[in-house]
Short mmCIF file of C-alpha atoms in Angstrom, two decimals:
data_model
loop_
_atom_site.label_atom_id
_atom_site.label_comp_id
_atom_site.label_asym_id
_atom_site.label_seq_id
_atom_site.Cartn_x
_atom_site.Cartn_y
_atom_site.Cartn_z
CA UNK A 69 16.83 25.26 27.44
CA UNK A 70 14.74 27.19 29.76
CA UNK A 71 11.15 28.30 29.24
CA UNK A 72 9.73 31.41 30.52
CA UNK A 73 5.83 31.66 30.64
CA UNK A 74 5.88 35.27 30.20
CA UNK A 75 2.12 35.85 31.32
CA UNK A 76 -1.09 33.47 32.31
CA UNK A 77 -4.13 35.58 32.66
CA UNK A 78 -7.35 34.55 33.36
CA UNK A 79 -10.42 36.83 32.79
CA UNK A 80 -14.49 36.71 33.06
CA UNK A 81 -17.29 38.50 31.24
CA UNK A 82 -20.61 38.95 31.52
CA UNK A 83 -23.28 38.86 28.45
CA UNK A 84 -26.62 40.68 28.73
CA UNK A 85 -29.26 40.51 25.97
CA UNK A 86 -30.98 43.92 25.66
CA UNK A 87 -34.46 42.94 25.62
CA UNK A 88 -37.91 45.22 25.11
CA UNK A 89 -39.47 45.77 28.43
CA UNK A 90 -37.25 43.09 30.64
CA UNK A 91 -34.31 45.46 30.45
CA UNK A 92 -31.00 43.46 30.41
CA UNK A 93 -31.45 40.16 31.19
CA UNK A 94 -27.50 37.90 31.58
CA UNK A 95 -27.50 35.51 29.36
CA UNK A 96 -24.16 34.10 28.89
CA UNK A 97 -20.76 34.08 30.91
CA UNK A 98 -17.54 34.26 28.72
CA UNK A 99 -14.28 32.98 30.21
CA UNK A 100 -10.38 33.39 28.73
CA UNK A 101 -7.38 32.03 29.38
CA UNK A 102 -4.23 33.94 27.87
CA UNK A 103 -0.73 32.35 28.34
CA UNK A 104 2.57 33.05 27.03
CA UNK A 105 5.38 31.08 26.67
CA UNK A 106 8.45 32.90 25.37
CA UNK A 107 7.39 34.81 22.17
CA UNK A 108 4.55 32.18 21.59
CA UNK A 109 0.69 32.90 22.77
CA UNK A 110 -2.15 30.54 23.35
CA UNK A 111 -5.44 32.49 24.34
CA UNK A 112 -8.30 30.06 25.23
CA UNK A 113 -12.17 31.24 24.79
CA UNK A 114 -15.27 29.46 26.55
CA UNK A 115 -18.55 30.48 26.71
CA UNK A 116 -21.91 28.99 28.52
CA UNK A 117 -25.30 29.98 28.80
CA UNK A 118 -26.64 31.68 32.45
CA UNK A 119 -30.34 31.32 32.10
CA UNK A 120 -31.87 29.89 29.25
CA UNK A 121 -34.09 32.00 27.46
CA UNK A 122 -36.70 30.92 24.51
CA UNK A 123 -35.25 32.59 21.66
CA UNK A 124 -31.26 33.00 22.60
CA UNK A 125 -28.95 30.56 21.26
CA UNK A 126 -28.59 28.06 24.25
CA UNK A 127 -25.19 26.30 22.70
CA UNK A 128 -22.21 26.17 24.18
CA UNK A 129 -18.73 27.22 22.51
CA UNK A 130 -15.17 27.00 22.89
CA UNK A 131 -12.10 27.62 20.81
CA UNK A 132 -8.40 28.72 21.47
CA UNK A 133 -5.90 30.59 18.90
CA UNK A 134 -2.54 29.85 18.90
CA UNK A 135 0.34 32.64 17.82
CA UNK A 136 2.58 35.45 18.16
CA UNK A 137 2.54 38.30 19.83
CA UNK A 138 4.10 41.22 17.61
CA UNK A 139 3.56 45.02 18.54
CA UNK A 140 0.69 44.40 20.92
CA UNK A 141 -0.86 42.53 17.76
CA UNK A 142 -1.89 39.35 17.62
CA UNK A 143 -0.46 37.45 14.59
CA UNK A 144 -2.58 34.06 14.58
CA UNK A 145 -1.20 30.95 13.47
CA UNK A 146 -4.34 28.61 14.33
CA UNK A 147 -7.82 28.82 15.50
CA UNK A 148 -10.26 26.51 16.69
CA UNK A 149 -13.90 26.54 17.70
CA UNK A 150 -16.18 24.34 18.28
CA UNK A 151 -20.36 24.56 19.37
CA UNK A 152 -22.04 21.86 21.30
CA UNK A 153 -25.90 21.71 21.59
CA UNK A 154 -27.95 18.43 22.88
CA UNK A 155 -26.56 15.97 19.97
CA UNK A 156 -25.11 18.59 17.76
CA UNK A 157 -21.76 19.60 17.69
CA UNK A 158 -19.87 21.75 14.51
CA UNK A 159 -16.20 22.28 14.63
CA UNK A 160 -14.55 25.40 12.46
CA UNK A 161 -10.82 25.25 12.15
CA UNK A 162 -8.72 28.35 10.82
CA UNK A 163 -4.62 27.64 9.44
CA UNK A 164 -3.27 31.20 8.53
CA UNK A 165 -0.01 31.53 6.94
CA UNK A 166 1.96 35.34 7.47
CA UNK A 167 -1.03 36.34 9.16
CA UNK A 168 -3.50 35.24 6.32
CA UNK A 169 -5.91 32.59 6.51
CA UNK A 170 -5.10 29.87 4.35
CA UNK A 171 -6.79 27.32 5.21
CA UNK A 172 -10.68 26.90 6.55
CA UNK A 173 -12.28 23.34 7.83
CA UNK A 174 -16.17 23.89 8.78
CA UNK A 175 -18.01 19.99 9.54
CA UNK A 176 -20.50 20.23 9.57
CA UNK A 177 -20.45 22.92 6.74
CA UNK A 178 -23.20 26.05 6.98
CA UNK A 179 -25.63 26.24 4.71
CA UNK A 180 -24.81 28.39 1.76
CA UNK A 181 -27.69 28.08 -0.34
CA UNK A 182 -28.94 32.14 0.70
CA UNK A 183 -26.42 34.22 1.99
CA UNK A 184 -23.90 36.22 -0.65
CA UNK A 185 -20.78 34.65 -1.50
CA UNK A 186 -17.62 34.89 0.70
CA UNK A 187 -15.14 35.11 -1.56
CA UNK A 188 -11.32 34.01 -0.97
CA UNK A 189 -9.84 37.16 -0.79
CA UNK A 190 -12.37 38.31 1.76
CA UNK A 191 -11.60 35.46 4.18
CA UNK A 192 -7.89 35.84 3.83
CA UNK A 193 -7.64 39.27 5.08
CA UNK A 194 -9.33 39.03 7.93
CA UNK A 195 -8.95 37.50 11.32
CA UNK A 196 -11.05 35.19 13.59
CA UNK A 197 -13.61 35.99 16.31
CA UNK A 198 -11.65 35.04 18.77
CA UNK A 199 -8.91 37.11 17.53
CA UNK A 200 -11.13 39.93 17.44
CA UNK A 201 -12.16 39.53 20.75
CA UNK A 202 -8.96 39.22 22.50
CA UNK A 203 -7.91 42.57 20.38
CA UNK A 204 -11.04 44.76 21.22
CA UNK A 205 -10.51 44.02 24.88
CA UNK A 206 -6.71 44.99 24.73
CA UNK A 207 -6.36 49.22 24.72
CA UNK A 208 -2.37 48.81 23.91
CA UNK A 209 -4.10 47.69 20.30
CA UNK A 210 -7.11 49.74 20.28
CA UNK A 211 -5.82 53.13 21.50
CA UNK A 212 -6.12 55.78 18.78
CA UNK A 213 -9.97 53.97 17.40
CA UNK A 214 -8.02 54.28 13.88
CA UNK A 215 -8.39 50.54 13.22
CA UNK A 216 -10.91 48.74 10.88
CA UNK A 217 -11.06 45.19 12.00
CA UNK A 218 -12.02 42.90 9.27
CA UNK A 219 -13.41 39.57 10.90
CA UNK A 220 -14.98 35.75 9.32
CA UNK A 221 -16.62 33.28 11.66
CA UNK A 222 -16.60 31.14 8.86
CA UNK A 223 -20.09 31.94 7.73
CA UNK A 224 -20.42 35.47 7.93
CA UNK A 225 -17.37 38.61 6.89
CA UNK A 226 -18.14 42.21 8.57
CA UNK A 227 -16.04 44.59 9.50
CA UNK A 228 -15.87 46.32 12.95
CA UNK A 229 -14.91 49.83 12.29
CA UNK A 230 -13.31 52.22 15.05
CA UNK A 231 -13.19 55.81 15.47
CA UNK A 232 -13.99 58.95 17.18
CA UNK A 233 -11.56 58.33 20.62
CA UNK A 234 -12.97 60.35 23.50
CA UNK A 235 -10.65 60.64 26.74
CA UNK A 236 -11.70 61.81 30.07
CA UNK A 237 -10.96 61.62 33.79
CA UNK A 238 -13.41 58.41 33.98
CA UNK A 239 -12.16 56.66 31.12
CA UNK A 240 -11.56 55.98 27.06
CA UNK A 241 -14.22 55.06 24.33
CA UNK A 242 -14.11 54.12 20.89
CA UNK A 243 -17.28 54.48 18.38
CA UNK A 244 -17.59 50.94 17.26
CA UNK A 245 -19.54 50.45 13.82
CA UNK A 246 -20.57 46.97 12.82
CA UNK A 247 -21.05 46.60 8.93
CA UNK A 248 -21.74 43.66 6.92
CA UNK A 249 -19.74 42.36 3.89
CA UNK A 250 -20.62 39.03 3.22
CA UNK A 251 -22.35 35.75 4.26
CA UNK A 252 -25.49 37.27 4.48
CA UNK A 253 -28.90 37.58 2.96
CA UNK A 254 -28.70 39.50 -0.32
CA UNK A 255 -31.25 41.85 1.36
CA UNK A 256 -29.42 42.51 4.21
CA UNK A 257 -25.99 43.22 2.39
CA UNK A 258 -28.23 45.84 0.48
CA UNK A 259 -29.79 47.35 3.40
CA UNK A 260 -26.20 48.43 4.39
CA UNK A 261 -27.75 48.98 8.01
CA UNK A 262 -25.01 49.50 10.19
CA UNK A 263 -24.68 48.90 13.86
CA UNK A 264 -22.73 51.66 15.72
CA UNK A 265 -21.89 51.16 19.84
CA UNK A 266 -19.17 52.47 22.07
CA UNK A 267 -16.31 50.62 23.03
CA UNK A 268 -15.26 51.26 26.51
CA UNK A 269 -11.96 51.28 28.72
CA UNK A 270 -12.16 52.21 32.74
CA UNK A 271 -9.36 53.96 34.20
CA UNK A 272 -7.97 50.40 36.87
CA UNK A 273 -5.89 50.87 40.33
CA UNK A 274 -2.73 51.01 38.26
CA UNK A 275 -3.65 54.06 36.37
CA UNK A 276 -3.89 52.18 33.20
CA UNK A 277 -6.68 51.59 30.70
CA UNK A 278 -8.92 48.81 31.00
CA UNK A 279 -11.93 47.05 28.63
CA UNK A 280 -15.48 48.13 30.49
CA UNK A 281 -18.03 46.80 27.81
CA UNK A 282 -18.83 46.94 24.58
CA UNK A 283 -22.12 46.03 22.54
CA UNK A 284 -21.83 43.90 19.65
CA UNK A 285 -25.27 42.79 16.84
CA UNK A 286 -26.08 38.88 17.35
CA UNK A 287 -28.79 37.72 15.46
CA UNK A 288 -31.18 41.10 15.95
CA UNK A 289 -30.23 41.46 19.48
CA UNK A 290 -28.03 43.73 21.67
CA UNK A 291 -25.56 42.23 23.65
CA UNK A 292 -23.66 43.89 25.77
CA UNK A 293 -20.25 42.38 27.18
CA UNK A 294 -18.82 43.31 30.20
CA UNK A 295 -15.93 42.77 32.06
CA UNK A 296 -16.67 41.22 35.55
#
């Protein structure tokens, strides 16, 4: 029996934290791997820290998903991640079953004790970060911003809502709108504040669509990610 690795793609980004009066200031480099070996997909996520800055989150993180390819979707089978700081280290393991997540293995575990409850049904209909990621940067899934992309990091559940597509000679852009469902403060959840960016595709040398940058809510901050 013969393999075919369909496609192996490598990719870099660029993370800036929008700060008051520095501007943006790079503070992370993300790096994926996608491969694809007949109808089965591994896409590999790692990101590091560029300068270290007092109050950003200095850890480093990796984590893969393994799956299918169906319809330019991703179906996921299995996700890991795992965040390494100094002596600490927490590993978060997804199993999803018919595109569900079944299964979910946090150690160490977060603490619950004063964020809202995420509830079972929440966490099985949605899909991983890295999931997410490797969807918002693909325009064959995107196209259309008709999507509401329901996502657990196995702490927190938000959706990332898209709409209003705008097309023009320079590019494509999707109104992104970042609310929060669960795993929060109570507070927060009540505040209902939402989060609204643009997500944007460039025009490449092969006439076809590719991710620019989007800007995504991390702990109070703007970060924007761009494609290098």
């Amino acid at each position: 029996i013969t393999t075919n690795v369909v496609i192996a793609e490598m990719k870099t980004y660029s993370v800036f934290a929008k700060l008051p009066l520095l501007g943006e200031v790079e503070v992370q480099k993300i790096k994926t791997d996608f491969s694809s070996i007949d109808d089965k997909i591994k896409y590999s996520y790692h990101v590091s820290p560029t300068k270290i800055i007092d109050f950003f989150d200095d850890k480093i993180s990796s984590g893969f998903i393994l799956g299918k390819l169906e319809n330019n979707n991703i179906i996921t089978e299995e996700y890991f991640f795992k965040t390494e700081k100094d002596d600490f280290k927490r590993e978060i393991q997804f199993q999803y079953h018919d595109g569900l997540i079944e299964e979910v293995n946090i150690v160490p575990n977060y603490d619950t004790s004063k964020i809202s409850n995420v509830s079972d049904i929440m966490i099985q209909e949605s899909i991983d970060p890295v999931s997410m990621f490797y969807l918002i940067t693909n325009f064959e899934y995107i196209k259309n911003c008709n999507k509401t992309i329901k996502v657990y990091d196995g702490k927190r559940r938000y959706d990332l809502i898209l709409s209003k597509p705008i097309e023009n000679d320079l590019g494509y852009s999707c109104t992104l709108t970042h609310q929060k469902i669960a795993g929060y403060k109570p507070e927060k959840i009540k505040e209902n504040k939402l989060y609204v960016s643009n997500l944007r595709f460039i025009v490449n040398d092969n006439k076809l669509y590719e991710f620019s940058e989007v800007s995504l809510r991390n702990n109070n901050l703007d970060l924007i990610i761009r494609k290098n």
